[in-house]
Amino acid sequence: MKLIFRKIQNKLEGNKDDVKLNENILIKVFIGLITLVSISLFLPNYKSIETDIEVGTVWSSEDLIAPFSFPIYRDENEFNKEKKEVESSVPPVFSAVEINIQEIRDSLNAFFTSVEGLFSKSINLEKGSDSGIISEKLAADRDATGLQLSPDFWVKFQKFYRNDYKTANSITYQSFKNSVKQNIIDFSNDKIINLEKSRIGIREITVKANKEKLFGIETLDKVYDKPQILTEARGKFNQVFRDSVLTDIAYQIANIYVKENLIFNKELTDLEIQNRIEQIPKTIGIVRENERIVSKHDPITNFTKLKLDSYKKVRLENVGVQDYFKQVVGKVMTIFILLLILSFFLYYIRFDIYNNNLKLALLSSLLILVSFISFLSLKLTINAPVELLIFVSVASILLTIIFDSRLAFFAIVIVCLLIAAIRGGDFTVVFVSFCGSVLAIFSVRDIKNRSQIFRSFFFILAGYTIAILAVGFDRFENLQKVTVNLLYGGINAIMSPIIAYGLLIFYEKVFKITTDLTLLELADFNQPLLKELSTKAPGTFHHSIVMGNLAEEAAASIKANRILARVGCYYHDIGKTAQPSFFVENQIEKYNRHETLNPNLSAKIIISHVKEGIELARRNKLPQEIIDFIPMHHGTTLVKYFYSKAKSLVNEDKEDFSEYIFRYPGPKPQTKETGIAMLADTVEASTKAIEDPSPKKLEEKIDEVIKSRFMEGELDECDLTLKDLTLIKKSFLKILIGIHHQRIKYPEDIKNQE
């Protein structure tokens, strides 16, 4: 028998390894390190006091004095614009190729000799040979020349060579050959570039003879590109020969032997461009050491902005390895201090969250998420106030719903400080985000349903609008900029509730978090388990409702979670639906089914409703916080009625009689809410048995119950203090007096009594 009850107890206590894991200090350290390292990576690589200072705003910090002399660099956009103009205005450089007229003449002579030999050979082959074989041999010989000439060229040229083609002006082959050679030599003396003129954006080029000497600048109209010189050649040949066939033959020969003699030199062109760029002035002045860069309350002009940007640039260039190491240490220390402050708050004010690694991981994920979005806002280069889309309000809504408004407010202060660190002390973003987030916390602090999340839109919009206008007026910002900021603030207000709604569902599922929204949904009497309880065990259902009212009032009086206390009481006895008639509150008739049962069996049946309730709750996927009420509201208390009955039937010295089988398996209450539920359960049941209940009798009974549970040690493992117990007693008494008040007797009632 002991073995059976021990197994039941182990089952009810759950997996202790999971509990230990959720409270493991090493995991807490790991979560802290991940948070520290992640956020530190998002910090900028310099401490910038002039980040995001824009022209037209006012310098709100103290006077900035130059710690060293530095040049004032030109505006980067203007410099790049002039740089592009230089790049497009530099004439491309062409290297001249030395023209060797004799080589050209020799090449042409060799060409004509080869062609003449080829044509003579074809005449000899034609005598008595098969025409097909002749064509193949001639084609092979033509290919062997390696000249890219069309078959039509060979046919036309061969006919002309053999006098089979008569020209209009009776030009002989010899005169044709001499004219072609001379004209090609003449064209080769012209300046021919190897780029098409249409690809050159300016009207001049630079001609370089060798590494040391330049021919100088040439205009494009004094040079030719290859298509242009060939067009000139065709015109010349047509003028000389006045025959389209001979012109085409000469044109194809010229296409091969007229070569470009000015070759584009990219290396020299790039070098010339670079030399010209280096001549562009990069600075427009200098700031001397100890000179004032900008004074407090001075408007930021274009020139002031250039000085600030130049100061930042020079300072970054002077950062050494040692400075970088100091910077890394400083970044980590900044984040460490902020996280340490948050940890102190959790440890001393919200230890329940500090002791729950899942909740710590959830909080960490929100900090990292907001920090990452802040980091992205720095990296985006679009001309818009994207920093106003850092959804801090989403974090404030989630923290308020999941935890409470006090933690949410404190955490948002830390979040805003993190944003300030990441964005280089950007006061505008921090101030605006803080205002919107605080009002978001206010809008959902007493949320009753999920749709109420969207009500936060109006509060967030109000916060952003007021803050943006305040900053804009203070800094004399123009109307256009303020309007754009208001637009982005409005987008934030619209998107924040939507994002929060989706993330809330995600966090509830992933981190197994039970929010007040979930509890309120479970409090609906149309929930299947409560509906089943009301029909199968109406007495238990009524008892649970009254008990829930008692627990809610008591929890509110000691600042515990009143919704959790009430809803936990609604489900604490759902296991009784398995065998409702064995519990006195559900027995309609006077007959008690336990009268015929052995006390041991009766106790087993009574105690089994805890196990049945846990299994039923898990099948219906109730949150663990609600499931905890089922075993903890009894703790390890004794089923006294059946224990006394069993004890009266046997001698106390009998070995097989044990108090153990008459005790609930526990565990004892671990939270204030489950401790309240234990007291409310006993108080509600025991006060029903009071005849003619008066406030004094009710108070005495409440005192008796609280004292009994306290002395039995059932409240040792929860956080209820003696002060809490006093407040709980007062809350119970207030509710019970309202329930058990004496009704005024009307005349008819008195007459009936007589």
Short mmCIF file of C-alpha atoms in Angstrom, two decimals, residues 17-445:
data_model
loop_
_atom_site.label_atom_id
_atom_site.label_comp_id
_atom_site.label_asym_id
_atom_site.label_seq_id
_atom_site.Cartn_x
_atom_site.Cartn_y
_atom_site.Cartn_z
CA ASP A 17 15.06 17.51 -12.63
CA ASP A 18 13.10 19.99 -14.76
CA VAL A 19 12.52 22.18 -11.72
CA LYS A 20 16.21 22.13 -10.83
CA LEU A 21 17.14 22.92 -14.42
CA ASN A 22 14.78 25.88 -14.45
CA GLU A 23 16.44 27.26 -11.31
CA ASN A 24 20.03 26.27 -12.14
CA ILE A 25 22.46 29.09 -11.36
CA LEU A 26 24.82 28.11 -14.21
CA ILE A 27 22.01 28.55 -16.71
CA LYS A 28 21.33 31.99 -15.26
CA VAL A 29 24.99 32.89 -15.76
CA PHE A 30 24.87 31.55 -19.32
CA ILE A 31 21.76 33.62 -20.13
CA GLY A 32 23.47 36.68 -18.68
CA LEU A 33 26.64 36.12 -20.72
CA ILE A 34 24.69 35.61 -23.95
CA THR A 35 22.78 38.83 -23.30
CA LEU A 36 25.95 40.74 -22.40
CA VAL A 37 27.94 39.59 -25.44
CA SER A 38 25.05 39.99 -27.90
CA ILE A 39 24.21 43.55 -26.90
CA SER A 40 27.89 44.53 -26.66
CA LEU A 41 28.32 43.54 -30.31
CA PHE A 42 25.64 46.06 -31.27
CA LEU A 43 27.45 49.00 -29.69
CA PRO A 44 29.19 51.40 -32.12
CA ASN A 45 32.97 51.22 -32.54
CA TYR A 46 33.44 54.69 -31.15
CA LYS A 47 32.05 56.90 -28.48
CA SER A 48 30.46 59.62 -30.56
CA ILE A 49 29.20 62.77 -28.89
CA GLU A 50 28.29 64.26 -32.27
CA THR A 51 26.41 61.32 -33.81
CA ASP A 52 23.26 62.25 -35.73
CA ILE A 53 23.76 65.97 -35.28
CA GLU A 54 21.95 67.55 -38.21
CA VAL A 55 22.12 70.97 -39.80
CA GLY A 56 19.47 73.23 -38.32
CA THR A 57 19.42 71.61 -34.88
CA VAL A 58 20.88 73.15 -31.73
CA TRP A 59 23.98 71.91 -29.91
CA SER A 60 22.61 71.01 -26.46
CA SER A 61 25.84 69.75 -24.88
CA GLU A 62 28.59 71.79 -23.30
CA ASP A 63 31.10 73.74 -25.41
CA LEU A 64 33.22 71.37 -27.51
CA ILE A 65 36.92 72.34 -27.48
CA ALA A 66 39.39 70.75 -29.91
CA PRO A 67 41.89 68.59 -27.96
CA PHE A 68 44.22 68.67 -30.98
CA SER A 69 44.59 70.43 -34.32
CA PHE A 70 42.82 68.86 -37.28
CA PRO A 71 41.88 69.79 -40.87
CA ILE A 72 38.31 70.58 -41.84
CA TYR A 73 37.37 68.12 -44.54
CA ARG A 74 35.03 69.00 -47.35
CA ASP A 75 31.55 67.57 -47.49
CA GLU A 76 31.86 64.00 -48.71
CA ASN A 77 29.00 64.32 -51.20
CA GLU A 78 30.50 67.43 -52.78
CA PHE A 79 33.93 65.83 -52.94
CA ASN A 80 32.52 62.70 -54.61
CA LYS A 81 30.60 64.83 -57.07
CA GLU A 82 33.75 66.69 -58.11
CA LYS A 83 35.62 63.41 -58.22
CA LYS A 84 33.10 62.01 -60.71
CA GLU A 85 33.39 65.15 -62.81
CA VAL A 86 37.17 64.72 -62.93
CA GLU A 87 36.84 61.06 -63.86
CA SER A 88 34.56 61.90 -66.76
CA SER A 89 36.67 64.87 -67.95
CA VAL A 90 40.08 63.18 -68.16
CA PRO A 91 40.90 62.34 -71.83
CA PRO A 92 41.56 58.62 -72.30
CA VAL A 93 45.22 57.78 -72.95
CA PHE A 94 46.18 55.92 -76.15
CA SER A 95 49.61 54.44 -76.68
CA ALA A 96 50.99 55.03 -80.18
CA VAL A 97 52.15 51.97 -82.10
CA GLU A 98 55.12 52.71 -84.40
CA ILE A 99 54.12 52.53 -88.08
CA ASN A 100 56.52 50.53 -90.32
CA ILE A 101 55.58 51.28 -93.93
CA GLN A 102 57.98 48.71 -95.28
CA GLU A 103 56.37 45.94 -93.24
CA ILE A 104 52.96 46.94 -94.56
CA ARG A 105 54.29 46.98 -98.13
CA ASP A 106 55.94 43.56 -97.65
CA SER A 107 52.74 42.12 -96.20
CA LEU A 108 50.70 43.37 -99.14
CA ASN A 109 53.25 42.03 -101.66
CA ALA A 110 53.17 38.67 -99.92
CA PHE A 111 49.36 38.69 -100.02
CA PHE A 112 49.16 39.37 -103.74
CA THR A 113 51.92 36.85 -104.51
CA SER A 114 50.04 34.22 -102.56
CA VAL A 115 46.76 35.03 -104.28
CA GLU A 116 48.35 35.00 -107.72
CA GLY A 117 49.97 31.65 -107.02
CA LEU A 118 46.68 30.27 -105.82
CA PHE A 119 44.83 31.48 -108.91
CA SER A 120 47.56 30.11 -111.27
CA LYS A 121 47.33 26.75 -109.59
CA SER A 122 43.59 26.67 -110.12
CA ILE A 123 44.11 27.20 -113.89
CA ASN A 124 46.45 24.21 -114.13
CA LEU A 125 44.10 22.01 -112.12
CA GLU A 126 41.18 22.76 -114.36
CA LYS A 127 42.83 21.02 -117.32
CA GLY A 128 41.31 17.54 -117.44
CA SER A 129 40.44 17.32 -113.73
CA ASP A 130 37.15 16.67 -111.99
CA SER A 131 35.51 19.95 -111.03
CA GLY A 132 34.49 18.66 -107.57
CA ILE A 133 38.06 17.69 -106.69
CA ILE A 134 39.32 21.05 -107.97
CA SER A 135 36.89 22.96 -105.74
CA GLU A 136 37.93 20.99 -102.66
CA LYS A 137 41.66 21.55 -103.31
CA LEU A 138 41.20 25.26 -103.94
CA ALA A 139 39.10 25.65 -100.82
CA ALA A 140 41.81 23.92 -98.78
CA ASP A 141 44.48 26.19 -100.26
CA ARG A 142 42.40 29.32 -99.47
CA ASP A 143 41.92 28.20 -95.89
CA ALA A 144 45.66 27.62 -95.60
CA THR A 145 46.28 31.34 -96.16
CA GLY A 146 44.63 32.08 -92.81
CA LEU A 147 42.94 35.18 -94.21
CA GLN A 148 39.38 35.92 -93.05
CA LEU A 149 37.95 36.53 -96.51
CA SER A 150 34.51 35.52 -97.69
CA PRO A 151 33.99 32.88 -100.43
CA ASP A 152 32.34 35.60 -102.50
CA PHE A 153 35.62 37.57 -102.34
CA TRP A 154 37.60 34.68 -103.83
CA VAL A 155 35.11 34.14 -106.62
CA LYS A 156 35.05 37.81 -107.63
CA PHE A 157 38.80 38.28 -107.30
CA GLN A 158 39.58 35.14 -109.34
CA LYS A 159 37.31 36.23 -112.18
CA PHE A 160 38.96 39.62 -112.25
CA TYR A 161 42.44 38.05 -112.20
CA ARG A 162 41.59 35.75 -115.16
CA ASN A 163 40.02 38.58 -117.17
CA ASP A 164 36.68 36.82 -116.96
CA TYR A 165 35.27 39.99 -115.43
CA LYS A 166 35.43 43.13 -117.48
CA THR A 167 35.36 46.40 -115.57
CA ALA A 168 33.55 49.44 -116.82
CA ASN A 169 36.73 51.48 -117.22
CA SER A 170 39.04 48.63 -118.31
CA ILE A 171 41.22 48.57 -115.16
CA THR A 172 43.99 46.01 -115.39
CA TYR A 173 44.90 43.68 -112.56
CA GLN A 174 48.32 45.28 -112.19
CA SER A 175 46.96 48.82 -111.87
CA PHE A 176 44.35 47.56 -109.40
CA LYS A 177 47.03 45.91 -107.26
CA ASN A 178 49.26 48.98 -107.23
CA SER A 179 46.36 51.28 -106.35
CA VAL A 180 45.17 49.07 -103.46
CA LYS A 181 48.67 48.82 -101.98
CA GLN A 182 49.28 52.55 -102.17
CA ASN A 183 45.93 53.49 -100.64
CA ILE A 184 46.30 50.99 -97.76
CA ILE A 185 49.75 52.46 -97.02
CA ASP A 186 48.25 55.95 -97.10
CA PHE A 187 45.41 54.96 -94.72
CA SER A 188 47.88 53.30 -92.36
CA ASN A 189 49.60 56.65 -91.90
CA ASP A 190 46.40 58.09 -90.39
CA LYS A 191 45.75 58.05 -86.60
CA ILE A 192 43.46 55.10 -85.95
CA ILE A 193 42.22 54.31 -82.43
CA ASN A 194 41.09 50.85 -81.28
CA LEU A 195 37.93 52.14 -79.56
CA GLU A 196 34.78 53.29 -81.23
CA LYS A 197 34.37 57.03 -80.89
CA SER A 198 30.85 56.60 -79.53
CA ARG A 199 32.30 55.00 -76.39
CA ILE A 200 34.43 58.06 -75.60
CA GLY A 201 32.48 60.59 -73.56
CA ILE A 202 34.62 63.63 -74.30
CA ARG A 203 35.93 65.19 -77.53
CA GLU A 204 39.65 64.76 -76.79
CA ILE A 205 42.17 61.99 -76.26
CA THR A 206 45.76 61.90 -75.02
CA VAL A 207 48.31 60.24 -77.30
CA LYS A 208 51.39 58.81 -75.63
CA ALA A 209 54.38 57.84 -77.79
CA ASN A 210 56.27 56.01 -75.05
CA LYS A 211 56.60 56.01 -71.27
CA GLU A 212 58.35 59.37 -71.22
CA LYS A 213 56.93 61.34 -74.13
CA LEU A 214 53.44 62.45 -75.01
CA PHE A 215 52.34 63.47 -78.49
CA GLY A 216 49.79 65.59 -76.71
CA ILE A 217 46.06 66.10 -76.86
CA GLU A 218 44.21 65.20 -80.04
CA THR A 219 40.62 66.06 -80.81
CA LEU A 220 38.41 63.21 -81.91
CA ASP A 221 37.75 64.78 -85.31
CA LYS A 222 41.45 64.36 -86.15
CA VAL A 223 41.56 60.63 -85.49
CA TYR A 224 39.67 57.67 -86.88
CA ASP A 225 38.25 54.55 -85.38
CA LYS A 226 38.34 51.33 -87.43
CA PRO A 227 34.78 51.54 -88.83
CA GLN A 228 35.35 55.17 -89.77
CA ILE A 229 38.66 54.55 -91.60
CA LEU A 230 37.14 51.63 -93.50
CA THR A 231 34.26 53.85 -94.57
CA GLU A 232 36.83 56.36 -95.83
CA ALA A 233 38.63 53.55 -97.65
CA ARG A 234 35.46 52.34 -99.37
CA GLY A 235 34.76 55.88 -100.57
CA LYS A 236 38.30 56.26 -101.88
CA PHE A 237 38.23 52.90 -103.72
CA ASN A 238 34.88 53.68 -105.23
CA GLN A 239 36.22 57.01 -106.44
CA VAL A 240 39.30 55.39 -108.00
CA PHE A 241 37.78 52.24 -109.51
CA ARG A 242 34.19 53.33 -110.07
CA ASP A 243 33.24 49.70 -109.96
CA SER A 244 31.32 48.12 -107.08
CA VAL A 245 32.97 44.68 -107.48
CA LEU A 246 36.51 46.04 -107.40
CA THR A 247 35.56 48.40 -104.56
CA ASP A 248 34.28 45.48 -102.50
CA ILE A 249 37.44 43.44 -103.22
CA ALA A 250 39.68 46.34 -102.23
CA TYR A 251 37.56 47.05 -99.13
CA GLN A 252 37.96 43.49 -97.82
CA ILE A 253 41.73 43.63 -98.37
CA ALA A 254 41.89 46.96 -96.52
CA ASN A 255 39.87 45.50 -93.65
CA ILE A 256 42.70 43.01 -93.09
CA TYR A 257 45.76 45.23 -93.54
CA VAL A 258 44.67 48.60 -92.20
CA LYS A 259 45.58 48.34 -88.47
CA GLU A 260 44.84 50.54 -85.43
CA ASN A 261 47.94 52.42 -84.40
CA LEU A 262 46.60 54.14 -81.26
CA ILE A 263 45.83 51.53 -78.55
CA PHE A 264 43.77 52.44 -75.48
CA ASN A 265 45.93 52.23 -72.34
CA LYS A 266 43.66 51.67 -69.32
CA GLU A 267 46.53 51.64 -66.83
CA LEU A 268 47.81 55.06 -67.93
CA THR A 269 44.27 56.43 -68.11
CA ASP A 270 43.51 55.31 -64.54
CA LEU A 271 46.83 56.75 -63.39
CA GLU A 272 46.02 60.09 -65.02
CA ILE A 273 42.57 60.09 -63.38
CA GLN A 274 44.12 59.31 -59.99
CA ASN A 275 46.63 62.13 -60.42
CA ARG A 276 43.84 64.56 -61.22
CA ILE A 277 41.77 63.36 -58.23
CA GLU A 278 44.72 63.84 -55.90
CA GLN A 279 44.84 67.46 -57.01
CA ILE A 280 41.28 68.03 -55.78
CA PRO A 281 41.44 69.88 -52.43
CA LYS A 282 40.11 67.69 -49.61
CA THR A 283 40.07 70.31 -46.90
CA ILE A 284 38.74 73.84 -46.58
CA GLY A 285 40.48 74.96 -43.41
CA ILE A 286 41.92 73.90 -40.08
CA VAL A 287 40.83 73.86 -36.44
CA ARG A 288 43.65 74.65 -34.02
CA GLU A 289 44.22 72.91 -30.70
CA ASN A 290 42.07 74.44 -27.90
CA GLU A 291 39.91 76.20 -30.47
CA ARG A 292 36.15 76.04 -29.83
CA ILE A 293 34.47 73.72 -32.31
CA VAL A 294 30.91 74.54 -31.26
CA SER A 295 29.34 76.36 -28.31
CA LYS A 296 26.40 75.25 -26.22
CA HIS A 297 23.02 76.30 -27.69
CA ASP A 298 24.64 77.25 -31.03
CA PRO A 299 22.66 76.26 -34.14
CA ILE A 300 24.38 73.64 -36.28
CA THR A 301 25.36 75.25 -39.58
CA ASN A 302 26.82 73.47 -42.59
CA PHE A 303 30.30 74.62 -41.61
CA THR A 304 29.86 73.51 -37.98
CA LYS A 305 28.68 70.12 -39.19
CA LEU A 306 31.83 69.81 -41.33
CA LYS A 307 34.01 70.62 -38.30
CA LEU A 308 32.23 68.02 -36.15
CA ASP A 309 32.49 65.36 -38.85
CA SER A 310 36.17 66.16 -39.39
CA TYR A 311 36.86 65.95 -35.65
CA LYS A 312 35.21 62.53 -35.52
CA LYS A 313 37.13 61.30 -38.56
CA VAL A 314 40.54 62.37 -37.26
CA ARG A 315 39.81 61.00 -33.81
CA LEU A 316 38.92 57.60 -35.26
CA GLU A 317 42.09 57.55 -37.37
CA ASN A 318 44.16 58.07 -34.22
CA VAL A 319 42.62 55.15 -32.34
CA GLY A 320 45.34 52.57 -31.57
CA VAL A 321 45.26 48.96 -30.35
CA GLN A 322 45.35 50.03 -26.73
CA ASP A 323 42.55 52.52 -27.29
CA TYR A 324 40.50 49.87 -29.05
CA PHE A 325 40.98 47.48 -26.14
CA LYS A 326 39.86 50.17 -23.70
CA GLN A 327 36.85 50.80 -25.87
CA VAL A 328 35.85 47.12 -25.86
CA VAL A 329 36.21 46.98 -22.08
CA GLY A 330 34.15 50.15 -21.76
CA LYS A 331 31.40 48.76 -23.97
CA VAL A 332 31.17 45.53 -22.02
CA MET A 333 31.23 47.38 -18.70
CA THR A 334 28.42 49.68 -19.83
CA ILE A 335 26.14 46.79 -20.71
CA PHE A 336 27.25 44.79 -17.67
CA ILE A 337 26.29 47.60 -15.29
CA LEU A 338 22.86 48.02 -16.88
CA LEU A 339 22.19 44.27 -16.76
CA LEU A 340 23.48 44.11 -13.19
CA ILE A 341 21.02 46.81 -12.12
CA LEU A 342 18.21 44.85 -13.74
CA SER A 343 19.41 41.67 -12.02
CA PHE A 344 19.37 43.39 -8.60
CA PHE A 345 15.82 44.51 -9.24
CA LEU A 346 14.73 40.98 -10.15
CA TYR A 347 16.55 39.39 -7.22
CA TYR A 348 15.20 41.72 -4.54
CA ILE A 349 11.82 42.72 -5.99
CA ARG A 350 10.75 39.90 -8.35
CA PHE A 351 12.61 36.83 -7.14
CA ASP A 352 9.99 34.58 -8.76
CA ILE A 353 11.23 35.79 -12.17
CA TYR A 354 14.89 35.70 -11.16
CA ASN A 355 14.45 32.09 -10.04
CA ASN A 356 12.80 31.04 -13.32
CA ASN A 357 15.32 30.56 -16.14
CA LEU A 358 12.60 30.41 -18.79
CA LYS A 359 11.34 33.83 -17.78
CA LEU A 360 14.89 35.15 -17.67
CA ALA A 361 15.45 33.83 -21.20
CA LEU A 362 12.26 35.57 -22.34
CA LEU A 363 13.37 38.86 -20.81
CA SER A 364 16.82 38.43 -22.36
CA SER A 365 15.35 37.80 -25.81
CA LEU A 366 13.39 41.05 -25.65
CA LEU A 367 16.47 43.04 -24.62
CA ILE A 368 18.51 41.53 -27.45
CA LEU A 369 15.71 42.04 -29.98
CA VAL A 370 15.27 45.74 -29.23
CA SER A 371 19.05 46.24 -29.18
CA PHE A 372 19.36 44.55 -32.57
CA ILE A 373 16.67 46.78 -34.08
CA SER A 374 18.51 49.82 -32.67
CA PHE A 375 21.69 48.55 -34.31
CA LEU A 376 19.90 48.11 -37.65
CA SER A 377 18.57 51.66 -37.47
CA LEU A 378 22.18 52.87 -37.52
CA LYS A 379 23.11 50.73 -40.52
CA LEU A 380 20.22 51.81 -42.74
CA THR A 381 21.31 54.72 -44.93
CA ILE A 382 17.90 55.83 -46.20
CA ASN A 383 16.95 59.46 -45.75
CA ALA A 384 14.20 58.85 -43.18
CA PRO A 385 13.89 58.78 -39.36
CA VAL A 386 13.93 54.97 -39.15
CA GLU A 387 15.14 55.26 -35.56
CA LEU A 388 11.53 56.02 -34.65
CA LEU A 389 10.67 52.48 -35.75
CA ILE A 390 12.61 50.92 -32.87
CA PHE A 391 9.58 49.18 -31.39
CA VAL A 392 10.27 49.76 -27.70
CA SER A 393 6.51 49.95 -27.14
CA VAL A 394 6.24 46.30 -28.20
CA ALA A 395 8.58 45.31 -25.39
CA SER A 396 6.65 47.43 -22.89
CA ILE A 397 3.33 45.83 -23.88
CA LEU A 398 4.72 42.30 -23.69
CA LEU A 399 6.49 42.85 -20.36
CA THR A 400 3.34 44.35 -18.83
CA ILE A 401 1.09 41.52 -19.96
CA ILE A 402 3.53 38.69 -19.24
CA PHE A 403 4.84 40.06 -15.92
CA ASP A 404 3.47 43.33 -14.54
CA SER A 405 3.62 47.08 -15.04
CA ARG A 406 6.28 47.66 -12.37
CA LEU A 407 8.78 45.29 -13.99
CA ALA A 408 7.84 46.63 -17.42
CA PHE A 409 8.59 50.22 -16.38
CA PHE A 410 11.94 49.33 -14.82
CA ALA A 411 12.94 47.17 -17.79
CA ILE A 412 11.99 49.91 -20.28
CA VAL A 413 14.27 52.34 -18.45
CA ILE A 414 17.11 49.83 -18.96
CA VAL A 415 16.09 49.31 -22.61
CA CYS A 416 16.14 53.05 -23.30
CA LEU A 417 19.59 53.32 -21.74
CA LEU A 418 20.76 50.46 -23.98
CA ILE A 419 19.39 52.30 -27.02
CA ALA A 420 21.24 55.43 -25.91
CA ALA A 421 24.47 53.43 -25.68
CA ILE A 422 23.97 51.82 -29.08
CA ARG A 423 22.99 55.04 -30.86
CA GLY A 424 25.74 57.16 -29.32
CA GLY A 425 23.59 59.06 -26.82
CA ASP A 426 20.72 59.86 -29.18
CA PHE A 427 18.47 61.77 -26.75
CA THR A 428 15.62 62.20 -29.22
CA VAL A 429 15.09 58.49 -29.80
CA VAL A 430 15.45 57.65 -26.10
CA PHE A 431 13.02 60.35 -24.98
CA VAL A 432 10.41 59.65 -27.64
CA SER A 433 10.60 55.87 -27.15
CA PHE A 434 10.34 56.22 -23.38
CA CYS A 435 7.24 58.42 -23.57
CA GLY A 436 5.46 56.09 -25.99
CA SER A 437 6.40 53.00 -23.98
CA VAL A 438 5.25 54.39 -20.62
CA LEU A 439 1.82 55.18 -22.03
CA ALA A 440 1.74 51.72 -23.64
CA ILE A 441 2.34 50.20 -20.19
CA PHE A 442 -0.52 52.28 -18.81
CA SER A 443 -2.88 51.12 -21.57
CA VAL A 444 -2.49 47.37 -20.90
CA ARG A 445 -1.80 47.25 -17.16
#
